[in-house]
């Protein structure tokens, strides 16, 4: 059944048939982030969402807050804030118009002379089958602290072959490009799951460059920094088969009807099937909450639970090179942990992060990233001062609890907020 047929059936079906649209779609589309306000100091503060930079394989989404009345911002400061945002976005647009699609990662046009004192957060999302919107709850929470920028990776089926291939090195260079764009504001990087190794690599490359524009901090959550430690089922699978085994069994070609026709990809539906098979309880919990909300009759509850279900079920395809690179570099050769990773002609040297704070977060019930794998980042970041390090291991916490639900809200985010505040120049920032 084609996606448009499923949509038509959902429209003409009886009430409660909206779940059928998601079930019958071959590749469900992700819902928009749709974050219009954030609650700060008891007040709803408007949030604007824009795309401030873009490559063929990724958009950098900005979620920026208007000043809350409780911030007691002067009119002059408010005007400077608005002017800075306009200038930043205009510069990004001009840079995008003149920048070649691939091969260049130069710094964009100069930013405003007086950048905001408040730091921002760059959320580096995993490119592992789900769309960035699955981290909507994470974004919404961090907006209580400051503006949030999000890497929104493209579905490889929608990227024309003419734009070239996309490997793990390209992922690193894309993150490095975005870090340069945000560097003048001061940026706290947070990377989840698969995003952790390339996010640390990008931060280290920038720190080791002549620009010396390292982020203020890097937070890694549930990421395979050294998959040799406490290997999980995923780690063992990657280690027991060579790359050609994965290429023969998992790589497919984008068919007619999509912009990326002919592109070799790892299909998102295969990744989603693997995730559901490994964690059926999460899918069942989302389905259960949805049907419970339908029985309650609450339109707000129905909309919320359906959104969560749609965010989880919407998947994307990954470029063949990226998928196989990740298997080889991260899971088979552990190049970051061994100190053998080079991006192009540049060696990734985490020791360059001597002025950047480092936080690692693990869940004690995480069966995707094994115990100690994320904390291993501290072993390679040898020059981070002790007072700038933090390790968190959260009790009764699985992989998804790291960025959603009560563990995230009650244990992890408050600790991260204190960590960011203590590592932002001027102190007390980001502020609620």
Short mmCIF file of C-alpha atoms in Angstrom, two decimals:
data_model
loop_
_atom_site.label_atom_id
_atom_site.label_comp_id
_atom_site.label_asym_id
_atom_site.label_seq_id
_atom_site.Cartn_x
_atom_site.Cartn_y
_atom_site.Cartn_z
CA UNK A 1 0.00 0.00 0.00
CA UNK A 2 1.38 3.45 -0.94
CA UNK A 3 1.63 6.21 1.68
CA UNK A 4 -1.05 8.30 -0.03
CA UNK A 5 -3.44 5.32 0.04
CA UNK A 6 -2.87 4.93 3.78
CA UNK A 7 -3.53 8.64 4.30
CA UNK A 8 -6.77 8.44 2.32
CA UNK A 9 -7.94 5.44 4.36
CA UNK A 10 -7.18 7.28 7.61
CA UNK A 11 -9.18 10.33 6.46
CA UNK A 12 -12.30 8.40 5.47
CA UNK A 13 -12.11 5.86 8.32
CA UNK A 14 -14.06 6.06 11.56
CA UNK A 15 -12.84 8.10 14.57
CA UNK A 16 -9.75 6.57 16.14
CA UNK A 17 -8.45 5.38 12.77
CA UNK A 18 -5.52 7.80 12.78
CA UNK A 19 -3.22 5.06 14.12
CA UNK A 20 -3.93 3.13 10.91
CA UNK A 21 -2.22 5.82 8.86
CA UNK A 22 1.00 5.32 10.82
CA UNK A 23 0.73 1.53 10.73
CA UNK A 24 0.16 1.27 6.97
CA UNK A 25 2.65 3.86 5.81
CA UNK A 26 5.77 2.32 4.29
CA UNK A 27 7.89 5.13 5.74
CA UNK A 28 5.94 7.38 8.13
CA UNK A 29 6.87 11.05 7.94
CA UNK A 30 8.00 12.71 11.19
CA UNK A 31 5.76 15.28 12.83
CA UNK A 32 7.14 18.83 13.10
CA UNK A 33 8.78 19.90 16.35
CA UNK A 34 5.97 22.38 16.92
CA UNK A 35 7.51 24.01 20.01
CA UNK A 36 5.77 27.39 20.16
CA UNK A 37 6.30 28.31 23.81
CA UNK A 38 8.36 27.22 26.79
CA UNK A 39 7.40 27.61 30.44
CA UNK A 40 9.93 29.78 32.29
CA UNK A 41 9.41 31.16 35.79
CA UNK A 42 5.71 30.39 35.57
CA UNK A 43 5.24 32.21 32.28
CA UNK A 44 4.88 31.07 28.68
CA UNK A 45 7.77 32.45 26.64
CA UNK A 46 7.44 32.38 22.82
CA UNK A 47 9.90 30.21 20.88
CA UNK A 48 10.82 30.74 17.24
CA UNK A 49 12.09 27.88 15.06
CA UNK A 50 14.26 28.60 12.02
CA UNK A 51 16.85 26.83 9.88
CA UNK A 52 20.07 28.85 10.19
CA UNK A 53 22.40 26.63 8.16
CA UNK A 54 21.99 23.69 5.84
CA UNK A 55 24.00 21.08 3.96
CA UNK A 56 22.51 18.49 1.58
CA UNK A 57 22.44 15.97 4.44
CA UNK A 58 21.60 18.12 7.47
CA UNK A 59 19.73 21.23 8.58
CA UNK A 60 20.73 23.20 11.66
CA UNK A 61 17.50 24.13 13.42
CA UNK A 62 17.48 27.03 15.86
CA UNK A 63 14.97 27.19 18.69
CA UNK A 64 15.28 30.68 20.14
CA UNK A 65 13.32 32.19 22.99
CA UNK A 66 11.96 35.68 23.39
CA UNK A 67 12.98 37.24 26.69
CA UNK A 68 10.77 36.32 29.62
CA UNK A 69 9.45 39.24 31.69
CA UNK A 70 11.14 37.80 34.77
CA UNK A 71 14.55 38.27 33.14
CA UNK A 72 14.23 42.05 33.69
CA UNK A 73 15.95 42.74 30.37
CA UNK A 74 16.37 46.41 29.49
CA UNK A 75 14.87 47.74 26.23
CA UNK A 76 18.38 48.34 24.89
CA UNK A 77 19.41 44.75 25.63
CA UNK A 78 16.24 43.42 24.05
CA UNK A 79 16.89 45.49 20.91
CA UNK A 80 20.47 44.23 20.77
CA UNK A 81 19.22 40.65 21.13
CA UNK A 82 16.76 41.06 18.26
CA UNK A 83 19.36 42.76 16.05
CA UNK A 84 21.85 39.99 16.77
CA UNK A 85 19.36 37.29 15.77
CA UNK A 86 18.50 39.10 12.53
CA UNK A 87 22.18 39.59 11.69
CA UNK A 88 23.06 35.97 12.45
CA UNK A 89 20.27 34.57 10.31
CA UNK A 90 20.95 36.95 7.42
CA UNK A 91 24.62 36.00 7.46
CA UNK A 92 23.77 32.29 7.51
CA UNK A 93 21.41 32.76 4.56
CA UNK A 94 24.06 34.63 2.57
CA UNK A 95 26.65 31.98 3.40
CA UNK A 96 24.30 29.21 2.28
CA UNK A 97 23.64 30.97 -1.01
CA UNK A 98 27.34 31.09 -1.91
CA UNK A 99 28.71 27.94 -0.27
CA UNK A 100 29.22 24.86 -2.50
CA UNK A 101 27.13 21.85 -1.53
CA UNK A 102 30.10 19.67 -0.55
CA UNK A 103 33.78 19.80 0.11
CA UNK A 104 33.91 23.17 1.91
CA UNK A 105 33.47 23.68 5.61
CA UNK A 106 34.84 27.20 5.86
CA UNK A 107 33.60 29.59 8.51
CA UNK A 108 30.59 31.66 7.41
CA UNK A 109 30.57 35.46 7.22
CA UNK A 110 31.54 37.37 10.34
CA UNK A 111 28.92 37.41 13.05
CA UNK A 112 27.70 40.42 15.02
CA UNK A 113 30.45 42.38 16.75
CA UNK A 114 28.75 42.06 20.12
CA UNK A 115 27.56 38.46 20.46
CA UNK A 116 25.16 37.53 23.22
CA UNK A 117 26.74 36.83 26.57
CA UNK A 118 24.40 33.90 27.14
CA UNK A 119 25.70 30.61 25.78
CA UNK A 120 23.62 28.30 23.60
CA UNK A 121 23.26 24.52 23.39
CA UNK A 122 24.01 22.42 20.31
CA UNK A 123 22.17 19.10 20.44
CA UNK A 124 23.94 16.67 18.13
CA UNK A 125 21.29 14.09 17.37
CA UNK A 126 22.03 10.48 16.43
CA UNK A 127 21.79 9.42 12.81
CA UNK A 128 20.63 5.92 13.67
CA UNK A 129 17.23 5.41 12.09
CA UNK A 130 15.04 7.92 13.93
CA UNK A 131 14.44 11.54 12.99
CA UNK A 132 15.73 14.34 15.21
CA UNK A 133 12.18 15.10 16.34
CA UNK A 134 12.29 12.01 18.55
CA UNK A 135 14.34 14.23 20.89
CA UNK A 136 11.62 16.89 20.99
CA UNK A 137 11.12 16.38 24.73
CA UNK A 138 14.84 16.90 25.28
CA UNK A 139 14.83 20.11 23.25
CA UNK A 140 11.76 21.45 25.03
CA UNK A 141 13.36 20.87 28.43
CA UNK A 142 16.67 22.52 27.53
CA UNK A 143 14.83 25.57 26.20
CA UNK A 144 14.10 26.35 29.85
CA UNK A 145 17.84 27.10 30.09
CA UNK A 146 18.81 28.84 26.85
CA UNK A 147 18.44 28.75 23.05
CA UNK A 148 18.90 25.30 21.52
CA UNK A 149 20.31 24.39 18.10
CA UNK A 150 19.60 20.92 16.72
CA UNK A 151 21.16 18.83 13.94
CA UNK A 152 18.27 17.57 11.82
CA UNK A 153 19.71 14.85 9.58
CA UNK A 154 18.13 14.29 6.17
CA UNK A 155 16.51 11.10 5.00
CA UNK A 156 19.08 9.74 2.53
CA UNK A 157 16.32 8.65 0.14
CA UNK A 158 15.55 12.35 -0.40
CA UNK A 159 19.11 13.45 -1.25
CA UNK A 160 19.89 13.33 -5.01
CA UNK A 161 22.89 11.29 -6.08
CA UNK A 162 24.40 14.45 -7.55
CA UNK A 163 25.03 15.66 -3.99
CA UNK A 164 27.55 12.87 -3.51
CA UNK A 165 27.97 10.31 -0.77
CA UNK A 166 27.90 10.86 2.97
CA UNK A 167 30.25 9.08 5.34
CA UNK A 168 31.09 9.32 9.03
CA UNK A 169 33.83 11.85 8.25
CA UNK A 170 31.20 14.04 6.58
CA UNK A 171 29.11 13.81 9.75
CA UNK A 172 32.10 15.04 11.78
CA UNK A 173 32.80 17.89 9.35
CA UNK A 174 29.15 18.95 9.41
CA UNK A 175 29.15 19.17 13.20
CA UNK A 176 32.46 21.06 13.09
CA UNK A 177 30.92 23.52 10.62
CA UNK A 178 27.95 24.14 12.92
CA UNK A 179 30.27 24.59 15.91
CA UNK A 180 32.14 27.30 14.02
CA UNK A 181 28.88 29.04 13.25
CA UNK A 182 27.92 29.10 16.94
CA UNK A 183 31.36 29.59 18.48
CA UNK A 184 31.05 33.34 19.11
CA UNK A 185 28.06 32.78 21.37
CA UNK A 186 29.78 30.12 23.41
CA UNK A 187 28.29 26.67 22.94
CA UNK A 188 27.59 23.67 25.13
CA UNK A 189 27.53 20.48 23.04
CA UNK A 190 25.29 17.58 24.03
CA UNK A 191 25.38 14.38 21.98
CA UNK A 192 23.14 11.35 22.35
CA UNK A 193 23.94 7.70 21.56
CA UNK A 194 25.60 7.24 18.15
CA UNK A 195 26.26 10.98 17.94
CA UNK A 196 28.72 10.89 20.84
CA UNK A 197 31.91 9.74 19.03
CA UNK A 198 31.61 12.09 16.01
CA UNK A 199 30.54 15.01 18.24
CA UNK A 200 33.62 14.57 20.40
CA UNK A 201 35.76 14.20 17.27
CA UNK A 202 34.39 17.45 15.79
CA UNK A 203 34.96 19.29 19.07
CA UNK A 204 38.53 17.99 19.28
CA UNK A 205 39.32 18.95 15.67
CA UNK A 206 38.10 22.49 16.27
CA UNK A 207 39.98 22.74 19.57
CA UNK A 208 43.17 21.60 17.87
CA UNK A 209 42.85 24.00 14.94
CA UNK A 210 44.55 27.38 14.67
CA UNK A 211 41.22 29.00 15.56
CA UNK A 212 41.15 27.50 19.08
CA UNK A 213 37.36 27.85 19.21
CA UNK A 214 36.52 24.82 21.30
CA UNK A 215 33.05 24.50 22.85
CA UNK A 216 32.56 25.44 26.49
CA UNK A 217 31.55 21.88 27.33
CA UNK A 218 30.79 18.52 25.76
CA UNK A 219 28.16 16.21 27.27
CA UNK A 220 27.97 12.63 25.99
CA UNK A 221 24.92 10.52 26.84
CA UNK A 222 24.77 6.77 26.24
CA UNK A 223 27.36 6.85 23.46
CA UNK A 224 29.75 4.06 22.34
CA UNK A 225 33.08 5.78 22.96
CA UNK A 226 34.76 2.38 23.48
CA UNK A 227 32.60 -0.56 22.44
CA UNK A 228 35.14 -3.06 23.82
CA UNK A 229 33.82 -2.39 27.33
CA UNK A 230 30.81 -4.43 28.49
CA UNK A 231 29.82 -5.30 24.90
CA UNK A 232 26.10 -5.43 24.18
CA UNK A 233 24.28 -7.47 21.55
CA UNK A 234 24.86 -4.67 19.04
CA UNK A 235 28.60 -4.58 19.79
CA UNK A 236 28.93 -8.35 19.47
CA UNK A 237 27.04 -8.41 16.17
CA UNK A 238 29.29 -5.71 14.72
CA UNK A 239 32.43 -7.48 15.93
CA UNK A 240 31.59 -10.95 14.62
CA UNK A 241 30.92 -10.06 10.96
CA UNK A 242 33.03 -8.24 8.41
CA UNK A 243 31.83 -5.17 6.50
CA UNK A 244 30.98 -7.14 3.38
CA UNK A 245 28.58 -9.31 5.39
CA UNK A 246 26.61 -6.20 6.35
CA UNK A 247 26.83 -4.78 2.84
CA UNK A 248 25.35 -7.90 1.27
CA UNK A 249 22.52 -8.32 3.77
CA UNK A 250 21.49 -4.82 4.80
CA UNK A 251 22.24 -2.38 1.99
CA UNK A 252 19.53 -1.56 -0.56
CA UNK A 253 18.97 0.96 -3.35
CA UNK A 254 16.49 3.86 -3.30
CA UNK A 255 13.77 3.07 -5.86
CA UNK A 256 12.03 5.36 -8.34
CA UNK A 257 9.73 7.95 -6.86
CA UNK A 258 12.26 9.56 -4.52
CA UNK A 259 14.79 12.33 -5.11
CA UNK A 260 17.60 9.99 -4.07
CA UNK A 261 16.75 7.29 -6.60
CA UNK A 262 19.77 5.05 -7.12
CA UNK A 263 21.45 5.95 -3.83
CA UNK A 264 22.74 2.99 -1.83
CA UNK A 265 21.28 3.10 1.67
CA UNK A 266 20.67 1.21 4.89
CA UNK A 267 16.85 1.34 5.04
CA UNK A 268 15.30 2.92 8.10
CA UNK A 269 12.58 0.29 8.25
CA UNK A 270 15.24 -2.37 8.90
CA UNK A 271 16.70 -0.32 11.73
CA UNK A 272 13.27 0.30 13.22
CA UNK A 273 12.44 -3.41 13.05
CA UNK A 274 15.70 -4.19 14.85
CA UNK A 275 14.98 -1.59 17.54
CA UNK A 276 11.44 -2.86 18.12
CA UNK A 277 12.68 -6.46 18.27
CA UNK A 278 15.33 -5.51 20.83
CA UNK A 279 13.04 -3.23 22.87
CA UNK A 280 9.44 -4.40 22.37
CA UNK A 281 8.49 -2.98 25.77
CA UNK A 282 8.99 0.60 24.55
CA UNK A 283 6.79 0.14 21.48
CA UNK A 284 4.14 -1.57 23.59
CA UNK A 285 4.28 1.17 26.21
CA UNK A 286 3.76 3.87 23.58
CA UNK A 287 0.87 1.94 22.03
CA UNK A 288 -0.67 1.34 25.46
CA UNK A 289 -0.48 5.01 26.43
CA UNK A 290 -2.08 5.96 23.12
CA UNK A 291 -5.05 3.62 23.55
CA UNK A 292 -5.46 4.62 27.19
CA UNK A 293 -5.66 8.25 26.10
CA UNK A 294 -8.30 7.37 23.52
CA UNK A 295 -10.44 5.76 26.18
CA UNK A 296 -10.04 8.83 28.40
CA UNK A 297 -11.57 11.04 25.73
CA UNK A 298 -9.06 13.82 26.41
CA UNK A 299 -8.16 15.51 23.12
CA UNK A 300 -4.95 16.86 24.63
CA UNK A 301 -3.87 13.43 25.90
CA UNK A 302 -4.72 11.80 22.55
CA UNK A 303 -2.69 14.39 20.63
CA UNK A 304 0.27 14.04 22.99
CA UNK A 305 0.43 10.24 22.96
CA UNK A 306 -0.12 10.07 19.20
CA UNK A 307 2.72 12.54 18.70
CA UNK A 308 5.05 10.40 20.83
CA UNK A 309 4.10 7.33 18.84
CA UNK A 310 4.61 9.10 15.52
CA UNK A 311 7.99 10.47 16.61
CA UNK A 312 9.16 6.98 17.53
CA UNK A 313 7.84 5.24 14.42
CA UNK A 314 9.04 7.77 11.83
CA UNK A 315 12.33 6.46 10.43
CA UNK A 316 14.91 7.55 7.89
CA UNK A 317 17.35 5.84 5.55
CA UNK A 318 21.11 6.23 6.02
CA UNK A 319 23.72 6.52 3.29
CA UNK A 320 25.63 3.27 2.75
CA UNK A 321 29.02 4.88 3.41
CA UNK A 322 27.90 6.41 6.69
CA UNK A 323 26.36 3.19 8.00
CA UNK A 324 29.35 1.02 7.11
CA UNK A 325 31.85 3.64 8.30
CA UNK A 326 30.14 3.71 11.70
CA UNK A 327 30.29 -0.07 11.99
CA UNK A 328 33.97 -0.14 11.09
CA UNK A 329 35.34 2.99 12.83
CA UNK A 330 33.24 2.93 16.00
CA UNK A 331 32.29 -0.70 16.62
CA UNK A 332 34.99 -2.79 14.96
CA UNK A 333 38.16 -0.72 15.17
CA UNK A 334 37.32 1.62 18.10
CA UNK A 335 39.52 4.26 16.48
CA UNK A 336 38.64 7.03 18.91
CA UNK A 337 39.51 4.95 21.98
CA UNK A 338 42.69 3.65 20.33
CA UNK A 339 43.81 7.10 19.13
CA UNK A 340 43.88 6.07 15.46
CA UNK A 341 40.99 8.10 13.99
CA UNK A 342 41.81 10.61 11.27
CA UNK A 343 39.25 12.76 9.45
CA UNK A 344 40.80 13.50 6.10
CA UNK A 345 44.40 14.46 6.81
CA UNK A 346 43.68 15.53 10.40
CA UNK A 347 44.20 13.23 13.37
CA UNK A 348 41.45 13.36 15.99
CA UNK A 349 43.21 14.33 19.22
CA UNK A 350 40.82 14.54 22.20
CA UNK A 351 43.67 15.84 24.36
CA UNK A 352 43.23 19.14 22.52
CA UNK A 353 40.10 19.72 24.62
CA UNK A 354 42.09 21.23 27.47
CA UNK A 355 39.75 24.18 28.04
CA UNK A 356 36.48 22.29 27.50
CA UNK A 357 34.45 20.74 30.31
CA UNK A 358 33.43 17.10 29.87
CA UNK A 359 30.35 15.30 31.19
CA UNK A 360 29.40 11.69 30.51
CA UNK A 361 26.04 10.14 31.36
CA UNK A 362 25.16 6.44 31.49
CA UNK A 363 22.08 4.48 32.52
CA UNK A 364 22.64 1.38 34.63
CA UNK A 365 20.07 -0.57 32.56
CA UNK A 366 21.24 0.60 29.14
CA UNK A 367 21.42 -2.47 26.89
CA UNK A 368 22.34 -0.50 23.75
CA UNK A 369 25.51 1.15 25.08
CA UNK A 370 27.32 -1.00 27.63
CA UNK A 371 28.51 0.05 31.08
CA UNK A 372 31.65 2.17 30.97
CA UNK A 373 31.53 2.81 27.22
CA UNK A 374 30.47 6.46 27.55
CA UNK A 375 32.60 7.21 30.62
CA UNK A 376 35.59 5.99 28.56
CA UNK A 377 35.66 9.46 26.99
CA UNK A 378 37.46 10.66 30.11
CA UNK A 379 40.35 8.31 29.32
CA UNK A 380 41.02 9.89 25.92
CA UNK A 381 40.35 13.50 26.96
CA UNK A 382 43.50 13.51 29.05
CA UNK A 383 43.94 17.28 29.42
CA UNK A 384 40.51 18.23 30.75
CA UNK A 385 41.03 19.61 34.28
CA UNK A 386 39.54 17.49 37.06
CA UNK A 387 37.29 20.34 38.18
CA UNK A 388 35.74 20.39 34.69
CA UNK A 389 34.81 16.70 34.66
CA UNK A 390 31.54 15.07 35.64
CA UNK A 391 30.43 11.42 35.44
CA UNK A 392 26.79 10.48 36.00
CA UNK A 393 25.48 6.92 36.24
CA UNK A 394 21.71 6.98 36.66
CA UNK A 395 20.00 4.21 38.64
CA UNK A 396 17.14 2.23 37.11
CA UNK A 397 17.68 3.97 33.76
CA UNK A 398 17.59 2.39 30.31
CA UNK A 399 18.83 3.92 27.06
CA UNK A 400 15.72 5.93 26.24
CA UNK A 401 15.34 7.12 29.85
CA UNK A 402 18.52 9.14 29.34
CA UNK A 403 16.69 11.75 27.28
CA UNK A 404 12.97 11.25 27.97
CA UNK A 405 10.72 10.67 30.94
CA UNK A 406 11.22 11.11 34.69
CA UNK A 407 14.94 10.15 34.82
CA UNK A 408 15.71 12.87 32.28
CA UNK A 409 13.54 15.49 33.97
CA UNK A 410 14.29 14.73 37.63
CA UNK A 411 17.89 13.50 37.69
CA UNK A 412 19.78 14.19 34.47
CA UNK A 413 18.64 17.62 33.28
CA UNK A 414 19.01 19.34 36.69
CA UNK A 415 22.57 18.00 36.97
CA UNK A 416 23.41 19.09 33.42
CA UNK A 417 21.99 22.54 34.04
CA UNK A 418 24.30 22.99 37.04
CA UNK A 419 27.21 21.68 34.96
CA UNK A 420 26.51 24.13 32.12
CA UNK A 421 26.08 27.05 34.52
CA UNK A 422 29.40 26.34 36.23
CA UNK A 423 31.18 26.20 32.87
CA UNK A 424 29.71 29.33 31.27
CA UNK A 425 31.75 32.56 31.51
CA UNK A 426 30.10 35.00 33.87
CA UNK A 427 28.34 32.32 35.87
CA UNK A 428 24.64 31.91 36.35
CA UNK A 429 24.17 31.09 32.68
CA UNK A 430 22.28 29.58 31.08
CA UNK A 431 19.62 30.90 33.43
CA UNK A 432 16.03 30.00 34.01
#
